[in-house]
Amino acid sequence: MTEAIDRVDNESDPGRDPEKIPVRVTQERIRDQIPHEMLEELAPNGDGEYILEQIDNMTEEEAVAIIQESADFYADDWNFPSDMRERLKKLQQGPKLYGDFYDRDLRIDAVMLKYSSPYPGVRAVAEILDDQNVPIETIRAYFLGIGWAVIGTFMATFFNSRFPSITLSGQVIQILLYPCAKFLERVLPDWGITIRGTRHSLNPGKWTFKEQMFATITYNIAIYTTNSYGMILVQKSPVYYGQTFVNFGYQLMLTLFVQLMGMGFAGYLRRFSVYPVKALWPTILPTIAMNRALTRPEPRENVYGWTISRYKFFYVVTIGMFFYYWLPGYLFTALSTFNWMTWISPQNITLAIITGSSLGLGLFNPITTFDWNVATSSYAALAQPFFATCTMYCGAILGGIIILGIYYSNMYNTGYLPINSSSAFANDGTPYEVQKVVVNNRLDETLYQEYSPPFYSAGYILTVGANYAFYPVYFLYIMVNQWKTVGKAYIDFYKGLRHGKGNYEGAMDVHSRLMSRYPEVPDWWFLIILLGAIVVSIVFLNIYPLDTPVWLVFLMIGINIVFAVPLSFLSATTGTNLGLGALIQVITGYILPGNPNAFLFSQTLGSWALAGYGDNYVQDQKMAHYTKIAPRAVFRSQIGTIIITCFVAVGTQDFIMNSVHGLCTPDQPSRFTCAADGAPLYASSLMWGLLGSDRMFNEIYPLFKWCFLIGTVVAIVFLVGQSYGPRYLPAAREKLRERLRPRTFAMLDRTLFPFVASLLWLNPVLVIQGIQHWAPSNLSYKTPGMILSFVFMYWLPRHRLAWWEKYNYVLSAALTAGVAVSALVMFFAVGYTPVALDWWGNTVSHAGVDGSSVGILPIPERGYFGPAKGNFPV
């Protein structure tokens, strides 16, 4: 693809901007064949005249060269529009076979590929023209970004131990940022200083879109500062381990090097997840769309009868959702958990298991919620590609069938437990109390034999097993299937370190070519940060009594170097977000059994700091890539905000643990029960750190260890089938046509052949991902997302593309923002000091069996199930 682009660029005047080639006047302009509705779809951001100029200027030879190379380049791209893929094939056959509008369509597609984007979602939010003189790193942008990051860090850390927690999400902050910025724009004087020829003013003029995006990216760091708090809480709290050496210095060192190590790792991941054009990051598009709506009021235009601007549309929807959310959120909560099928017979346990939303699996219920937060809790329905959502949903249905098989066969004694719980249970069906088997933070074998081993529900067994099958599937499938893209990124990363190759050299898409005008952030900057963080982590392990070997740091880095690349690429192309937590806990449980501190350290570093934080920072860098914000400006804001927010986070941690009475106890008055952070992490450290992976996998659940092999086989089957299927299946189909009766072949042609053809494009990674997302989730949280995805990510782009490009992402952002603001107000109004609203609409969802935690089998007369006491697995 790059050769065609280079060839096209070289034909123009080298002294002129390649993005602004003048129009060559021809006798008949192609633009005259493009109707207004089509132009709105091609140029939804007001750049229609520029696109028309490029179409008129494009020669047939130039267009053919781009089309041919693009067809090959995007051949393995899951997100490439299927209609455009088919059109590219037909265009390569020539004008006679293509038919009418060959010249027009040839040039349109070539211009989209070179001067815009083939992805409608990217076209809808990312501009293809850039003004480098627009201010970005202004004093007011830093002030607002860092100021709200400090507030957001305090909020996220303070409420992290509360269940449910309260956070200021990026959607809420964007709403709060804008009026603050407009206020500063109005009141600040134009005072400034000049440094190296550039004037830095308190008020450089009108608040710009780039300033808004820069402040948003600066704030986003605040969202990532709470994960190390889990380890600190479990170690320091007297409710858990109560380790007295965990002081302010310990907390600050841990929080700081965890954040900086993730930042350093982002320099490695950006080659794979920022610069490739296939790395879409679909989930960041609503954020860009919302900021555009806030900062850029647009002219009135008619799109399928809709004339409202994005700006007004955003505020109308946000305000509407703010008031509406009081219904499912407080006044009529049955609208949120709409398990209406169980109301028919509330005490029918089979009905609750099959269709229920709490105890059950949510099967066969087409309408499960009227709550936007619930409807989009499993899938980013208005951002994630439809193929990804649909594939994961099919995997979830398959997972539900497997769960029913496990449960009703009482496999691993699951029939005595709730079908789809994420909790661990004792052999009497009650929640597992790890304190009954622990003395001085070590497992007591005698107490263990007198109490019980941990047992899991059918849903959780499937979730854990699918987690372990997922790793070989995603690693092998993505590394082989996408090796063209990933391999090039590896080569570029090496050349960048060894020879200083630029990140944008040979770039094929317009966004990378525009970003190449800004100074890059060298790879060695990130490498220095990573090395510095490693040094601090080694010092940390040597001065504090964690009983954790230094080589564990390098093992975690090595695991992430191998597994983080395909995981990050998967996030960038499908919008899914997964970590390495399950893999890390198994490995640590095997190599360092009986060591909970080592387990906690490996989880914090291996699961969150590297792939997790690195992915988050890369996602912000891709946001800057789409919005043309200088890479070094993003780098400076990320580093500075990390350091500042680390101090804020640690100070807030100390305040919480020293000032909140009854912290992490079940009856804490303000709900600071640690149900979502300290409690599950503590239980995991005892289960996997103390009991160890060997006991859990070889004795209690031996099936788990085979899941890695199952995943490997699945990946190989799909890779072989999808590699050789297109080569041999057409010939096999023709042979069947010759041998079978016409009626039989016609039936197969309508049923079997389309199914086999779909398997050639099926992504097994997404299937496994759908299977693994069960306990405690169920189809009640997935079905509404699937319906929304079909409407907004499949039907609308095919039938109302101009409307979709203008309003879809703004709608998603507005609904989410309305929910977030409403929930925040609701918490302080009626949640902080609980105000109960007790009536049928708030109790019916949990009044029957679906609101309980029961199994289908009664506990045996001896008082417990499973092995006899004294004979538990060792």
Coordinates of C-alpha atoms in Angstrom, one line a residue, residues 443 445 448-449 453-454 589-590 687-688 690-702 872-874:
L443 CA -2.6 -22.4 55.8
E445 CA -3.7 -28.2 57.4
Y448 CA -8.4 -27.1 56.6
Q449 CA -9.2 -30.8 57.0
P453 CA -11.9 -27.1 50.5
P454 CA -13.4 -24.3 48.4
G589 CA 0.6 -20.2 42.6
Y590 CA 2.8 -22.9 41.1
M687 CA -6.9 -19.6 47.6
W688 CA -4.0 -19.4 45.1
L690 CA -1.8 -20.3 50.2
L691 CA -3.6 -23.3 48.9
G692 CA -1.5 -23.1 45.7
S693 CA -2.3 -23.9 42.0
D694 CA -1.2 -27.5 42.4
R695 CA -3.9 -28.3 44.9
M696 CA -6.5 -26.3 43.1
F697 CA -5.8 -27.8 39.6
N698 CA -4.5 -31.3 40.2
E699 CA -6.8 -32.3 43.1
I700 CA -9.9 -30.1 43.4
Y701 CA -10.5 -29.2 39.7
P702 CA -8.2 -31.3 37.5
F872 CA -9.8 -33.4 51.6
P873 CA -7.3 -32.8 48.7
V874 CA -3.8 -32.0 49.8

